[in-house]
CSV table of C-alpha atoms in Angstrom, one decimal:
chain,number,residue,atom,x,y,z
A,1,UNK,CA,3.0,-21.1,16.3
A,2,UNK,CA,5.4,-19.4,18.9
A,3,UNK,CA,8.7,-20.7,20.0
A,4,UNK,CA,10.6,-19.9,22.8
A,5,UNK,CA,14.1,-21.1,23.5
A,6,UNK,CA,16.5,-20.4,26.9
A,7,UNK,CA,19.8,-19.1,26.4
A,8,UNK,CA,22.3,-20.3,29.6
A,9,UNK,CA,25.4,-21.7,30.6
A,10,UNK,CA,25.9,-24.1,33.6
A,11,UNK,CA,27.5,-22.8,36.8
A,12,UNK,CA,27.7,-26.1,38.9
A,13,UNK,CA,26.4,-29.8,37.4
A,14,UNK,CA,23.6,-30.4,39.8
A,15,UNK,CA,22.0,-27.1,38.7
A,16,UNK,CA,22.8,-27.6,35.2
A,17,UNK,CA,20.8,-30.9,35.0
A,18,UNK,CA,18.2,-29.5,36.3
A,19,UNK,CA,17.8,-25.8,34.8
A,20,UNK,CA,17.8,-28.3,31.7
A,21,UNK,CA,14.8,-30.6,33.0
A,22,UNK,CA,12.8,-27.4,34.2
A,23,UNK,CA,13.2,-25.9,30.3
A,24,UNK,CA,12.1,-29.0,28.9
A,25,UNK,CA,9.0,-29.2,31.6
A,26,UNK,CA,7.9,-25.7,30.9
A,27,UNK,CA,7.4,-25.7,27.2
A,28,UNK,CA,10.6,-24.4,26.0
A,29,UNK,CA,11.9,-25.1,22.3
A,30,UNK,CA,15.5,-25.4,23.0
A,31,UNK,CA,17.9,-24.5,25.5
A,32,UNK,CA,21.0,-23.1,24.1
A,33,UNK,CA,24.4,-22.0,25.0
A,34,UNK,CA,26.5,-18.7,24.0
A,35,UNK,CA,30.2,-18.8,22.7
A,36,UNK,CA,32.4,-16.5,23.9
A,37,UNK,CA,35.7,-18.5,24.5
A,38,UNK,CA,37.8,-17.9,28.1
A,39,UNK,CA,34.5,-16.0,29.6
A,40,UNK,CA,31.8,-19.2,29.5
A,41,UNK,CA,31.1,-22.6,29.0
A,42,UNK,CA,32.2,-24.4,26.1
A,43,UNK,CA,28.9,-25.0,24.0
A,44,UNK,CA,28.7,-28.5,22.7
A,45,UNK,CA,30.1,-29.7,26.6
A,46,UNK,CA,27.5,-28.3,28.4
A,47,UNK,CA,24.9,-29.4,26.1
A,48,UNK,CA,26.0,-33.1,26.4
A,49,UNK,CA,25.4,-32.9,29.3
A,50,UNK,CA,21.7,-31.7,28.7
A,51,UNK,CA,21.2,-34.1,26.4
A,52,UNK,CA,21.4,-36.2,29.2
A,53,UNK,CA,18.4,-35.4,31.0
A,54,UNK,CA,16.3,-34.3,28.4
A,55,UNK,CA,14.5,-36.2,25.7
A,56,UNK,CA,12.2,-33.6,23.4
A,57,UNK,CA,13.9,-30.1,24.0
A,58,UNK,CA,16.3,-28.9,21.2
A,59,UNK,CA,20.3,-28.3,22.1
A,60,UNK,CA,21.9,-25.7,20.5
A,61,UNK,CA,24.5,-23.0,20.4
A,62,UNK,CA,23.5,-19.4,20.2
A,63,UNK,CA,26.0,-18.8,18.9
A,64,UNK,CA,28.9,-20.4,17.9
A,65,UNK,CA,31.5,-17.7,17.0
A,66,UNK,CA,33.1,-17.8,13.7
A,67,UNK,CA,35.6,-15.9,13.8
A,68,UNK,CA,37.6,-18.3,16.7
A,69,UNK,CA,36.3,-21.8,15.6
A,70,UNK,CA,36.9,-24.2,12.2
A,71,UNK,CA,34.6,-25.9,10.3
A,72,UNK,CA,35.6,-29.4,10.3
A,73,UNK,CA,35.8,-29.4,14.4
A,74,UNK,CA,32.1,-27.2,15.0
A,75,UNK,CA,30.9,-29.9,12.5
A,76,UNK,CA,31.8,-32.5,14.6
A,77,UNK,CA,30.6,-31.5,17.7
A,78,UNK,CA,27.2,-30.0,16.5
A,79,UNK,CA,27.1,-34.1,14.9
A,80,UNK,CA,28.5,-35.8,17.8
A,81,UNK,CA,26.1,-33.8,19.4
A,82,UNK,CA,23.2,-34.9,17.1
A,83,UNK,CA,23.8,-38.9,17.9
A,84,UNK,CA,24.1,-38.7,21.7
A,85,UNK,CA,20.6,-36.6,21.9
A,86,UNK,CA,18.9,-38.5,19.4
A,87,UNK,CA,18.6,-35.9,16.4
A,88,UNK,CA,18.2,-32.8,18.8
A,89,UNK,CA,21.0,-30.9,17.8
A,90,UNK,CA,21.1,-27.1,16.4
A,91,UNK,CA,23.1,-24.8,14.8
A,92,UNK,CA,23.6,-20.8,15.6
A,93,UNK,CA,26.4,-19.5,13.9
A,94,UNK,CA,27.5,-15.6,14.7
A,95,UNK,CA,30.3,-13.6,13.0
A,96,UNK,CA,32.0,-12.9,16.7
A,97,UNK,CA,32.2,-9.5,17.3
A,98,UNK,CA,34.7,-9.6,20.5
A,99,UNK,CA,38.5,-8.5,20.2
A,100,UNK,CA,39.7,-10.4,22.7
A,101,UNK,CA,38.3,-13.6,21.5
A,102,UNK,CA,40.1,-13.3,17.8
A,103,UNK,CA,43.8,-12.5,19.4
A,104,UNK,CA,42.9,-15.7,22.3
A,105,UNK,CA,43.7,-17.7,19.4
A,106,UNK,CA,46.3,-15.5,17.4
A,107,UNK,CA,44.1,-14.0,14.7
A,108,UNK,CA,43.3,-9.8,14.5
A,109,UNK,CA,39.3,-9.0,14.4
A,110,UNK,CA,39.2,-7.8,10.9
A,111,UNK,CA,37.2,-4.9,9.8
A,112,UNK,CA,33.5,-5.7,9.3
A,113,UNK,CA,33.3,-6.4,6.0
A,114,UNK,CA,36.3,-9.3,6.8
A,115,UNK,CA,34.2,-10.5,9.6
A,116,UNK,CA,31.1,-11.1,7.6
A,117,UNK,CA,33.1,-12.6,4.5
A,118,UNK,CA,34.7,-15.2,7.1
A,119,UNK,CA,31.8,-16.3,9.0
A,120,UNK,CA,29.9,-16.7,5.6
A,121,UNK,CA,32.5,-18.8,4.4
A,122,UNK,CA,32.6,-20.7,7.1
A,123,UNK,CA,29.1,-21.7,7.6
A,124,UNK,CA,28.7,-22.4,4.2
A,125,UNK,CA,31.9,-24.8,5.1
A,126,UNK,CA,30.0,-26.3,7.8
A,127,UNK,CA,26.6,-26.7,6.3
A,128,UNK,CA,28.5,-28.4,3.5
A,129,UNK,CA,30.4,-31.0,6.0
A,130,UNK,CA,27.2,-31.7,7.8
A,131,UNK,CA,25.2,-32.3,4.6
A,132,UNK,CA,27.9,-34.7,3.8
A,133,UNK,CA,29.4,-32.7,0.9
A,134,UNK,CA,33.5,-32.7,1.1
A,135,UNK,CA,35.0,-29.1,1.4
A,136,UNK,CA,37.6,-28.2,-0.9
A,137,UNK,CA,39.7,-25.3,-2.5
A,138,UNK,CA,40.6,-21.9,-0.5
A,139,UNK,CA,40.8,-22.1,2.9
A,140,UNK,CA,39.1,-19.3,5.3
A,141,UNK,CA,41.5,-16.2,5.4
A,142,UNK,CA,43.6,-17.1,2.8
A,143,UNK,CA,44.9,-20.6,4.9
A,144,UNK,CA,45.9,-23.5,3.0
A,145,UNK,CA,43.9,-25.3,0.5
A,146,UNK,CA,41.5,-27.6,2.6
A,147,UNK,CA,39.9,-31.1,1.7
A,148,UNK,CA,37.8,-32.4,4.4
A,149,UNK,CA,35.1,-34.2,5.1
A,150,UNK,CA,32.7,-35.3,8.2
A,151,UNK,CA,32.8,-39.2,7.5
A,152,UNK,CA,32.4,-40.1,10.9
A,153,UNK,CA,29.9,-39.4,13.1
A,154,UNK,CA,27.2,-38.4,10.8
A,155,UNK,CA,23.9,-36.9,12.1
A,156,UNK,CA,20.8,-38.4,13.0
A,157,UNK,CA,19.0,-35.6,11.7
A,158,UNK,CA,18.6,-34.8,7.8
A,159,UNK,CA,19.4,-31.4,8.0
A,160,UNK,CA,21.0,-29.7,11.2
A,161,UNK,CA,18.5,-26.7,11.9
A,162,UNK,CA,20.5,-23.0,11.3
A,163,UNK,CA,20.2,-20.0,12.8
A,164,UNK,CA,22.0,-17.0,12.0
A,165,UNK,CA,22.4,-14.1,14.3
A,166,UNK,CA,23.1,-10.7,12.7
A,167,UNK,CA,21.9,-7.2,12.0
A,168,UNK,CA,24.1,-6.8,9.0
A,169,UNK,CA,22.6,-6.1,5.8
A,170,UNK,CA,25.0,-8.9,3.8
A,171,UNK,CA,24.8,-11.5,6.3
A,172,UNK,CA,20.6,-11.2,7.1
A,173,UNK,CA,20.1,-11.3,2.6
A,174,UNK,CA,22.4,-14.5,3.1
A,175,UNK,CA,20.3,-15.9,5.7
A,176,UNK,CA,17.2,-15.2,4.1
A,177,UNK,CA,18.3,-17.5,1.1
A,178,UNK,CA,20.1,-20.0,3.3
A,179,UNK,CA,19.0,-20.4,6.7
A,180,UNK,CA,16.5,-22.4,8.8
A,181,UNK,CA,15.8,-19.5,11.3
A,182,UNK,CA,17.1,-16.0,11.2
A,183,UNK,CA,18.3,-14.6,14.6
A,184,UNK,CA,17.5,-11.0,14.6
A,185,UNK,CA,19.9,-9.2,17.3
A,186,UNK,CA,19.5,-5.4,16.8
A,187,UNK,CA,23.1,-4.8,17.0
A,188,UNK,CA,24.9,-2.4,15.9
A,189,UNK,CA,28.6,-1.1,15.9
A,190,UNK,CA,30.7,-2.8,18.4
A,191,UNK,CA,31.5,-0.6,21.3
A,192,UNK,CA,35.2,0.1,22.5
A,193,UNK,CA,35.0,-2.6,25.5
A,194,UNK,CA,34.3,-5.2,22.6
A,195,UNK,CA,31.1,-7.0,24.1
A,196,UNK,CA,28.2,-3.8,23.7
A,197,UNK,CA,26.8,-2.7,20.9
A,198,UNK,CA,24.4,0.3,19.7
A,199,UNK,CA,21.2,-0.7,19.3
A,200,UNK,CA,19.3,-1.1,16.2
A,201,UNK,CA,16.0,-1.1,17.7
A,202,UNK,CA,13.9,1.5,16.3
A,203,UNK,CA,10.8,0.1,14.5
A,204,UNK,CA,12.2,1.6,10.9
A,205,UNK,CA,15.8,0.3,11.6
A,206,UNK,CA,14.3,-3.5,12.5
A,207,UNK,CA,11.9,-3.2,9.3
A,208,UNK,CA,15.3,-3.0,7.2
A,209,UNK,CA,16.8,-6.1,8.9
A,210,UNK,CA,13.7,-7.6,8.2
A,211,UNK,CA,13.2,-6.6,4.2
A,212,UNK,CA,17.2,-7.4,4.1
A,213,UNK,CA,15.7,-11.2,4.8
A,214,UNK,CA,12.4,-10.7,2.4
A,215,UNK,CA,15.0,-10.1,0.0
A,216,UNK,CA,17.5,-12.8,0.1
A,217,UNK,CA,14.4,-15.3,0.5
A,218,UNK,CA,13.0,-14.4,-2.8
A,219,UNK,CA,12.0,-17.1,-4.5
A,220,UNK,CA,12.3,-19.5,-1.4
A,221,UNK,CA,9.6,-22.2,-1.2
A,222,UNK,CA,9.9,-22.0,2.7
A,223,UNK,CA,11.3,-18.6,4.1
A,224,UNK,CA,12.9,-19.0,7.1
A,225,UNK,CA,11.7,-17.9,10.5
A,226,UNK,CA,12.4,-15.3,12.3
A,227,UNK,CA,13.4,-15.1,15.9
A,228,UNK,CA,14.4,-12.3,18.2
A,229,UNK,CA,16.7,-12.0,20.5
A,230,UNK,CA,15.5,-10.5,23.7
A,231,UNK,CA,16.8,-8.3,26.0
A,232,UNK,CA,14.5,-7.2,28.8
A,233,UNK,CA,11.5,-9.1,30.5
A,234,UNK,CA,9.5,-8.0,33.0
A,235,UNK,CA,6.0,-8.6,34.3
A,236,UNK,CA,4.6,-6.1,36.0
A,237,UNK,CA,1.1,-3.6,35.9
A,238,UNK,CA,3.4,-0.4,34.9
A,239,UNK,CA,5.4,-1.4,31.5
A,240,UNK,CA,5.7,2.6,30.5
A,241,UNK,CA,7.5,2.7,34.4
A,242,UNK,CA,9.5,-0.5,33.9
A,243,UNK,CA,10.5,0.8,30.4
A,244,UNK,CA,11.2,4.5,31.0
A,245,UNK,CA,15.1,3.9,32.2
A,246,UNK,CA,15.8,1.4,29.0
A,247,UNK,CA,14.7,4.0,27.0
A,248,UNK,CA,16.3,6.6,28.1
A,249,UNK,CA,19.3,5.1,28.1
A,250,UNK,CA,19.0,3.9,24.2
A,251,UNK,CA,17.8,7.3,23.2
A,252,UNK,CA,14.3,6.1,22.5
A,253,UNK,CA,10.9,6.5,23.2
A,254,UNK,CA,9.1,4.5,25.8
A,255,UNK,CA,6.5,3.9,23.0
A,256,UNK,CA,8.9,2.6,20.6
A,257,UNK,CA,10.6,0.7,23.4
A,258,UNK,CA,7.7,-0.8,24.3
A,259,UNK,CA,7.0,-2.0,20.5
A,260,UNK,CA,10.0,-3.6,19.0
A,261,UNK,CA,10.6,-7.5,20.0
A,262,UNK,CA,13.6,-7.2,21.7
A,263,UNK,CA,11.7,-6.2,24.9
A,264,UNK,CA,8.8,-8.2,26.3
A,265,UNK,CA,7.7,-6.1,29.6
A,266,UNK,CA,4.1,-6.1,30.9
A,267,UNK,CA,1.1,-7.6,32.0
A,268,UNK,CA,1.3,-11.5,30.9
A,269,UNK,CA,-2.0,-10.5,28.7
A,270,UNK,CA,0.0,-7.7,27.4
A,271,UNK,CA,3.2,-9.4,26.7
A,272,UNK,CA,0.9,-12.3,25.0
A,273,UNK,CA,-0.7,-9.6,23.0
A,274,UNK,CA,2.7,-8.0,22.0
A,275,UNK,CA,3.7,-11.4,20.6
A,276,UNK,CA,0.6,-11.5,18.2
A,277,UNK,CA,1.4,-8.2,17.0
A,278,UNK,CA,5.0,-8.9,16.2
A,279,UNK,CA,3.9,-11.9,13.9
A,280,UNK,CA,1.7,-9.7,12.2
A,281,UNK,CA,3.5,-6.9,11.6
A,282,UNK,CA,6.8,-8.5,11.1
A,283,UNK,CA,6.4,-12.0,10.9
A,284,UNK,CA,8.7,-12.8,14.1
A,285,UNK,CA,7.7,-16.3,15.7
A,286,UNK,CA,10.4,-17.4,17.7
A,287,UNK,CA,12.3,-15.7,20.5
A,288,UNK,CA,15.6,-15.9,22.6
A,289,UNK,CA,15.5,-15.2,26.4
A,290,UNK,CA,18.5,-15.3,29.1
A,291,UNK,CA,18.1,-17.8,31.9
A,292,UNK,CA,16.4,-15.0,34.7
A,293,UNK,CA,13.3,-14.9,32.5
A,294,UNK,CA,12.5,-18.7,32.5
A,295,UNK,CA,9.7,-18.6,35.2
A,296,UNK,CA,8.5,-15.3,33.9
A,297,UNK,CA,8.0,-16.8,30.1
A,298,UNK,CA,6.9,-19.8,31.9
A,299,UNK,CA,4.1,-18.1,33.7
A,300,UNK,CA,3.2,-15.4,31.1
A,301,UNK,CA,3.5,-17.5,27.9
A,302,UNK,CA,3.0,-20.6,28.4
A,303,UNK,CA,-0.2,-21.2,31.1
């Protein structure tokens, strides 16, 4: 079955509260919050405060970046987080790709190679205190030798769902063997302002990603899902018109554009039909979408 989940961050508390209410109304999976420290919300506040309101809809972040956060204090949150909501919590984990967020708390971005080794390690590190498993031995980035462990609070939930969110080829094989759901993204290399990427969009690069994930879940009872991050929605009669300027400006062709789950634009029939089509050609069955597309997945998706 299809999933959808909103991706948002509160501007005021009145409309907070409620943008939360109207995602639970509509059908929503989860409403989840990004992490990019000193340019939004804090993640685990603002869902709180969600939690709240709501009583079905999942809370999660979307994600939490790695490279800026520890273990021992995201494992709290995402628990404490877990008790006040009644078992509602989630996890999305990212390898944070944004200069400016590394040096906000006195660390360099390392290369990629030392961004995916870190957030590896540190997911495993939170898993582990969330399970209730103590974490010892080498610290992340060659820090001191840790012990820790999450005694208190401990989840309502068995296991915390996890997402991971990546297009790299180490870090999708790892969340194929690991993770609950992983979050495809299509990005690329960072660009020089630190917060674009290059896409990885076309239909033979996203087949990759998604045989990276084939891979690592070899041998996995349960695979885990696959959800899309999504970029452009739009309903209208003229998705090759609507489409045309996205493509062009990603070097693609409308066709192609049109075709890979990162863009749902068309008719609701059409964007409905599109959804089908990427679970059977790729097996994607859950999907991301920013706050402005609420009423249009709301009306296309969900009546």
């Amino acid at each position: 079955m299809t999933s959808f989940s909103l991706q948002a961050v509160p501007q005021d508390a009145a409309s907070w509260k409620a943008l939360a209410v109207r995602c639970e109304e509509a059908g929503f999976d989860a409403l989840l919050v990004p992490d990019h420290p000193g340019s939004c919300a804090s993640p685990f506040v603002a869902l709180a405060a969600a939690a709240a309101v709501t009583s079905r809809i999942g809370l999660g972040s979307n994600v939490v970046n790695a490279g800026v956060r520890e273990p021992i204090l995201v494992a709290a949150d995402v628990a404490t987080l877990d008790v006040i909501s009644g078992g509602r919590a989630r996890l999305g984990v990212g390898a944070g790709h944004t200069p400016a967020e590394w040096r906000a708390v006195g660390r360099e971005r390392p290369d990629v190679a030392g961004r995916v080794a870190h957030c590896l390690a540190f997911t495993e590190a939170v898993r582990a205190l969330l399970d209730g498993e103590p974490v010892r031995g080498g610290g992340l980035d060659g820090e001191p030798v840790r012990d820790a462990v999450l005694e208190k609070p401990r989840p309502v939930q068995a296991r915390i769902p996890l997402t991971l969110g990546t297009a790299n080829s180490r870090m999708l094989r790892w969340a194929g063997e690991h993770a609950d759901v992983v979050g495809l993204t299509g990005f690329g290399r960072t660009l020089e302002d630190g917060h674009q990427h290059q896409a990885r969009w076309r239909p033979d690069q996203i087949e990759r990603q998604i045989e990276q994930v084939r891979t690592g879940a070899a041998g996995r009872e349960t695979p885990p899902e696959l959800e899309a991050l999504v970029q452009m929605v739009e309903i209208t009669d003229d998705a090759e018109g609507a489409a045309a300027p996205h493509a062009e400006r990603l070097g693609m062709s409308v066709a192609d554009a049109l075709a890979v789950p990162f863009v749902l634009i068309g008719t609701a029939g059409e964007i409905r039909t599109k959804i089908a089509r990427n679970e059977e050609q790729w097996g994607i069955t859950r999907y991301v979408v920013r706050q402005p597309a609420l009423e249009s997945i709301a009306e296309s998706v969900f009546r």
